[in-house]
Short mmCIF file of C-alpha atoms and ligand atoms in Angstrom, two decimals:
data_model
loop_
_atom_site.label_atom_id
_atom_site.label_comp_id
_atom_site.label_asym_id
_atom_site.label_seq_id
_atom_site.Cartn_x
_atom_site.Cartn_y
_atom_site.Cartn_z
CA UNK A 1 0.00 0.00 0.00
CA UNK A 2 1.74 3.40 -0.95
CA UNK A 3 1.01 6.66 1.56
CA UNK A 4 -1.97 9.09 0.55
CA UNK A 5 0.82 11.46 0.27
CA UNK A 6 2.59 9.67 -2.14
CA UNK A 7 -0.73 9.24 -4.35
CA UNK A 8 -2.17 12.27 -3.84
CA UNK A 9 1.52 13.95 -5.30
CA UNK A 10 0.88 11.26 -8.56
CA UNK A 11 -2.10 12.36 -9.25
CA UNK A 12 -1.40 16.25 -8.79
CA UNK A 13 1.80 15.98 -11.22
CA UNK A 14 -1.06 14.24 -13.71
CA UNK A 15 -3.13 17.18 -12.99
CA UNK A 16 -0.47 19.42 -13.81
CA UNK A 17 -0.29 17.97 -17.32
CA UNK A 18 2.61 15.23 -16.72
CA UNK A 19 2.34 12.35 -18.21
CA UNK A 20 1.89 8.81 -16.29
CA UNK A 21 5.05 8.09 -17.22
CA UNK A 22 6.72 11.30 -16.00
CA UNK A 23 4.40 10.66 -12.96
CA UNK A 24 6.13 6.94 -12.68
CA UNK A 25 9.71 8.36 -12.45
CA UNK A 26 8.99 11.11 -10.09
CA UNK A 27 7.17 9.14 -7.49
CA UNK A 28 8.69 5.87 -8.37
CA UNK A 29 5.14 4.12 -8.60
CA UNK A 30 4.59 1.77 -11.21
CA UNK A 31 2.64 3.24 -14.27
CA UNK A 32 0.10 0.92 -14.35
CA UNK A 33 -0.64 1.64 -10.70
CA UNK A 34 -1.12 5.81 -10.85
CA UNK A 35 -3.10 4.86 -14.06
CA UNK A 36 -5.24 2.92 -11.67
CA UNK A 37 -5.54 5.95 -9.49
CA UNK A 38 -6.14 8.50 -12.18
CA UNK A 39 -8.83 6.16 -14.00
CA UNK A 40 -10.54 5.53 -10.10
CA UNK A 41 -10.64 9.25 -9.03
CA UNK A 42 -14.23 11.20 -9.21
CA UNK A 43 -14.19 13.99 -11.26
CA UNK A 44 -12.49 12.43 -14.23
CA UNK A 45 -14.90 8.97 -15.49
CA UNK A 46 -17.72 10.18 -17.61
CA UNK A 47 -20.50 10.70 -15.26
CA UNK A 48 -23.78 12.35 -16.27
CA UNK A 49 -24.35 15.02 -18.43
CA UNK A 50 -26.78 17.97 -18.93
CA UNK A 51 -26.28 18.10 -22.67
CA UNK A 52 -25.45 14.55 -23.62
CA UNK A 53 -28.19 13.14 -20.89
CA UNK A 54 -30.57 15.77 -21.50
CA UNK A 55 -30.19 16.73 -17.28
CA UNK A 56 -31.09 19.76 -15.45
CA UNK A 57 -28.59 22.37 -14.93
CA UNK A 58 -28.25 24.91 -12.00
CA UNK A 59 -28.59 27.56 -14.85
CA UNK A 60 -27.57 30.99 -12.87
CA UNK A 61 -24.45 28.76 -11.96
CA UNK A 62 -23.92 28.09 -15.75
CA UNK A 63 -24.64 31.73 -16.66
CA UNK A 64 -21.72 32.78 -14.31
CA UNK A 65 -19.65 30.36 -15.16
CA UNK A 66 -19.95 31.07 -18.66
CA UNK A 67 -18.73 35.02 -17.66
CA UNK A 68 -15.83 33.72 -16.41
CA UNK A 69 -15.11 31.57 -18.89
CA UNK A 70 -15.69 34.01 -21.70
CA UNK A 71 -13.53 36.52 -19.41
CA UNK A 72 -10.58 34.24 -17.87
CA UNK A 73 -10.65 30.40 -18.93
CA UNK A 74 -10.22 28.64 -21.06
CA UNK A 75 -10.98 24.26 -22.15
CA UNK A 76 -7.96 22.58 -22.99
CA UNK A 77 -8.00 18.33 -23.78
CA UNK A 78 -5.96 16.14 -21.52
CA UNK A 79 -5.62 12.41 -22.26
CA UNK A 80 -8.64 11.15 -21.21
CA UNK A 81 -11.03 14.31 -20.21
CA UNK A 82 -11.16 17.78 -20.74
CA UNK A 83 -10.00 20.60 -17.98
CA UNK A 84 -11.20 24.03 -17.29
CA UNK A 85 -9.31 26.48 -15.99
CA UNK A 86 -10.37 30.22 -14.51
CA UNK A 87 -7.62 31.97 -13.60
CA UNK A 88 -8.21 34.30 -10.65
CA UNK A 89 -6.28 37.42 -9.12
CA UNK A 90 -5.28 36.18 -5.43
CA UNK A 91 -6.27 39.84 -4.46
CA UNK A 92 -9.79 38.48 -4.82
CA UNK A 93 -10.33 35.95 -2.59
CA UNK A 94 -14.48 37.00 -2.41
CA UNK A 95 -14.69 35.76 -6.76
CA UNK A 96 -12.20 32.90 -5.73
CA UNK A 97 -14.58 31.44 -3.91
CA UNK A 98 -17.44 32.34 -6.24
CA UNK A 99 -15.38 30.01 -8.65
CA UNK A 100 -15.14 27.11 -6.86
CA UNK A 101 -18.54 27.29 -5.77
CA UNK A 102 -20.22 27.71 -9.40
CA UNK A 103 -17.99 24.88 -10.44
CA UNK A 104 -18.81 22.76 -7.88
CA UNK A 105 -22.62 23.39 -8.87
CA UNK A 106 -22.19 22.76 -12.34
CA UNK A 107 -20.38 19.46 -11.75
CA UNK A 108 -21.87 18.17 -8.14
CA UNK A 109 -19.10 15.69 -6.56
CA UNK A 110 -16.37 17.44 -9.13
CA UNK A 111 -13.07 18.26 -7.72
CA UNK A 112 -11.80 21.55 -7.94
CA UNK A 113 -7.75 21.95 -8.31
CA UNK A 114 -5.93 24.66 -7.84
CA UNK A 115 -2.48 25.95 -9.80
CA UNK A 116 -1.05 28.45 -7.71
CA UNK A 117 0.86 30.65 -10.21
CA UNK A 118 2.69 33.99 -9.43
CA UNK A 119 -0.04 36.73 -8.20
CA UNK A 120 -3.21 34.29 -9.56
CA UNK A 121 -4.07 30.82 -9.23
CA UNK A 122 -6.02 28.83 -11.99
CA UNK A 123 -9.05 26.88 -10.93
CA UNK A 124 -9.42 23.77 -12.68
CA UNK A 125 -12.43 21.27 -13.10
CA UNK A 126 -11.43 18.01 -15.10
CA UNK A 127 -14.51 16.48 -17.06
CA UNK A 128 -15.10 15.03 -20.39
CA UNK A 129 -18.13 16.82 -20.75
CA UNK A 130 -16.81 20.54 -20.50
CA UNK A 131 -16.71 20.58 -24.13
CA UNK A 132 -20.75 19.90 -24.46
CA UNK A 133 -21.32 22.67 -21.96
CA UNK A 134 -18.72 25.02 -23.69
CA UNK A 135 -18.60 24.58 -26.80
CA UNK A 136 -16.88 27.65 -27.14
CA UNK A 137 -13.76 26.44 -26.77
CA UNK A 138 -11.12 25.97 -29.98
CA UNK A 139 -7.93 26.53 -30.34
CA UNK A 140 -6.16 30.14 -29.85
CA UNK A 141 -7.19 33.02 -28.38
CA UNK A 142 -11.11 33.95 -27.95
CA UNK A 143 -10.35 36.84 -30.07
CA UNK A 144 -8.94 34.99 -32.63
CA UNK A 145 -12.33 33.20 -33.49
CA UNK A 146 -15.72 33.97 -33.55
CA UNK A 147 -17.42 32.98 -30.13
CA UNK A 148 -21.38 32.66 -31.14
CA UNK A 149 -23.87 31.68 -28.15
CA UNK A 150 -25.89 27.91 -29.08
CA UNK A 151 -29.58 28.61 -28.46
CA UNK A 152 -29.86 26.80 -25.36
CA UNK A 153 -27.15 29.09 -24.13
CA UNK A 154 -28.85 32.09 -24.92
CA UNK A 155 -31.96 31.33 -23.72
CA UNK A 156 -29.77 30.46 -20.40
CA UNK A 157 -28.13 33.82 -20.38
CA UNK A 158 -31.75 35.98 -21.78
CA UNK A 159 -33.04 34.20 -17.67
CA UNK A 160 -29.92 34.95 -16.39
CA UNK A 161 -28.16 37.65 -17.41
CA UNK A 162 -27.06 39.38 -13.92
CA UNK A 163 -25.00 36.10 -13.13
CA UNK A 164 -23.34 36.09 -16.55
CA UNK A 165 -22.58 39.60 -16.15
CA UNK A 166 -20.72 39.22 -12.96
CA UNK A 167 -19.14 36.69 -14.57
CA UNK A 168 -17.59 38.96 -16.93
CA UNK A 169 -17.22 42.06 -15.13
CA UNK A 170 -15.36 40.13 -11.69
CA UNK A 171 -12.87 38.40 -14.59
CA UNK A 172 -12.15 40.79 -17.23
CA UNK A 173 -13.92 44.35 -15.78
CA UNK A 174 -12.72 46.94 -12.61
CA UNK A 175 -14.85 48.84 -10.66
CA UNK A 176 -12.86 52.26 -11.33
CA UNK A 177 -13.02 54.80 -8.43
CA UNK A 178 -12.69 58.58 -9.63
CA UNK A 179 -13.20 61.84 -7.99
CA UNK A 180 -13.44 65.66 -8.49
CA UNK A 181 -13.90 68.65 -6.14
CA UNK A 182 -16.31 70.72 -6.77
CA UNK A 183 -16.99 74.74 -5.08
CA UNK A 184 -20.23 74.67 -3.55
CA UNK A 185 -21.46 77.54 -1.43
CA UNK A 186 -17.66 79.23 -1.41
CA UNK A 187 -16.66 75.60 -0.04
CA UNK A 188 -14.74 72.77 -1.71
CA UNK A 189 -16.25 69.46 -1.81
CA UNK A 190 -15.06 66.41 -3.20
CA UNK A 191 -17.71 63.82 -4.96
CA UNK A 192 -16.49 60.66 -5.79
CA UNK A 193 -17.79 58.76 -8.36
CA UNK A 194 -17.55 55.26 -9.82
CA UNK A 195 -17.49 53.06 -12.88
CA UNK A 196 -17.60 49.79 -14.57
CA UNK A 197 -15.53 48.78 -17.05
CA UNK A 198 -15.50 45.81 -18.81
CA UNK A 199 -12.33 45.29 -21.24
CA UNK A 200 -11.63 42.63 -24.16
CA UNK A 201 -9.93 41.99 -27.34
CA UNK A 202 -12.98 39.73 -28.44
CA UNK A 203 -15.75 42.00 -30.50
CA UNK A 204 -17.84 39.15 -29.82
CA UNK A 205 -17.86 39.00 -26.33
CA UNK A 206 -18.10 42.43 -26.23
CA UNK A 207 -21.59 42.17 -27.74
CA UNK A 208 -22.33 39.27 -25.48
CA UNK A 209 -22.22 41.89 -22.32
CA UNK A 210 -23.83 45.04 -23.96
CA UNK A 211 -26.38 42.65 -25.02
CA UNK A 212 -27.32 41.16 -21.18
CA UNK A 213 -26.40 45.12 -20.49
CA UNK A 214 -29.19 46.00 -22.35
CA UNK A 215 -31.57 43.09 -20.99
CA UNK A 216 -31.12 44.78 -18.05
CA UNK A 217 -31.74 47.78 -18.90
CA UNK A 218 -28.40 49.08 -17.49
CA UNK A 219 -27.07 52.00 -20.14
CA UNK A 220 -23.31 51.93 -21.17
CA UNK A 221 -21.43 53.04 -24.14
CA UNK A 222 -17.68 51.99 -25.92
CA UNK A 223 -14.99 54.08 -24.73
CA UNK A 224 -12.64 52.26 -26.55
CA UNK A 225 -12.69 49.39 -28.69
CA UNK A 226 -11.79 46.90 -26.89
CA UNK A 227 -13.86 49.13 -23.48
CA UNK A 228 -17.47 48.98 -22.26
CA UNK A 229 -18.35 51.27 -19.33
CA UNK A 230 -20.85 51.85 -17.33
CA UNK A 231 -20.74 55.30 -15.42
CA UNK A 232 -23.47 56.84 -15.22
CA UNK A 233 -24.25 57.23 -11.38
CA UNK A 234 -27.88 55.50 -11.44
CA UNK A 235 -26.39 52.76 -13.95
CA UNK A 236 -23.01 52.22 -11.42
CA UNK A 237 -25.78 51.53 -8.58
CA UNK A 238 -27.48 49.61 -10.63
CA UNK A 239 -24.67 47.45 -11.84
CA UNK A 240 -23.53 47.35 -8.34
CA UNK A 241 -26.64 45.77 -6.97
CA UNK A 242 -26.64 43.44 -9.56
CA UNK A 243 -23.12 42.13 -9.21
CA UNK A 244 -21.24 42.98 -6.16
CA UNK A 245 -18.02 44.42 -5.53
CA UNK A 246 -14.88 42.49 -6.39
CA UNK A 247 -13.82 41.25 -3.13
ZN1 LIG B 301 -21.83 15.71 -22.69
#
């Protein structure tokens, strides 16, 4: 019988993208063994799923998912499943756990891995199915190609728009803090004022959050081409209340 430890640091070098082989050498397990782990471990057989087995979904979970997917994953194919990764500012620890949570919702019993990097860490969720729920994904950057909701997914987002929209705006938007001063009654006074911004290189996914912008009747205008903001102050509060601070 090997240690936990020893197959718990097999299967996190798999995780990491190593093959069993590499996995073999560095643990000194026998390949066929780790492959016995790896092929045994929930979160990577081919369990149910919503679009292949025609399942519910916890749709607001999808919708937010799909955010942060549009804004900071992306679906890459390992040997035998698929993997998701979010990657997530460690200065956040409030959407880290929004992560994890959503994923966990979206595949009940999944395990959630984490990839500490410098300054982020990527949240992964290993599943063969990730590519019927996101199908999305394709190879090179989201700008590069032209990312088109399915119907299903729009009808999704058109129910949910407010979770895909923090989605998008805790991944790839700021809440951006300005001020001015301003003389009233022979006395200075400072107002501070807020806004949203949501910026990416994809025109697509651009539209995709004017679009739920507009289902929510939230107004917001390009300030650049590859910026959406919100700043009006009744449209801030409003976009506030609808997605929370990033904390
Ligand atoms: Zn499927």
């Amino acid at each position: 019988m090997y240690a936990a430890r020893v197959r718990a640091e097999a299967l996190a070098l798999l995780h990491r993208g190593e093959s069993l082989s590499a996995a073999a050498r560095a643990t000194g397990v026998a390949r066929s063994t780790i492959r016995e782990w790896r092929d045994g471990e929930p979160g990577t057989g081919p369990g149910t799923c919503p679009r292949c087995d025609d399942l519910p979904i916890d749709e607001e979970a999808y919708a937010a998912l799909l955010g942060f997917y549009l804004g900071d994953g992306y679906i890459a194919r390992a040997a035998r499943y698929s993997f998701l990764r979010i990657t997530c500012d460690l200065a956040h620890p409030g959407i880290i756990d929004d992560v994890v949570d959503l994923l966990g919702r979206i595949r009940p019993g999944g395990k959630v891995f984490t990839v500490k990097k410098s300054g982020c860490v990527d949240l992964q969720l290993n599943w063969q199915h990730l590519t019927c729920l996101f199908p999305q994904h394709g190879p090179g950057r989201k700008h590069t190609r032209r990312i088109t909701l399915e119907p299903w997914q729009q009808k999704i987002v058109s129910t949910h728009p407010g979770p895909l929209l923090r989605g998008l705006f805790h991944s790839d938007g700021c809440r951006v803090n300005n001020w001015a001063t301003r003389v009233v009654g022979g006395q200075k006074k400072r107002y501070d004022y807020g806004r949203w911004q949501f910026v990416n290189h994809s025109d697509d996914i651009r539209d995709l959050c004017t679009w739920a912008l507009d289902l929510v009747g939230i107004p917001w205008r390009q300030s650049s081409w590859k910026t959406i903001s919100v700043s009006r102050r009744d449209a801030v509060a409003a976009l506030d209340a609808l997605i929370g601070p990033k904390t």
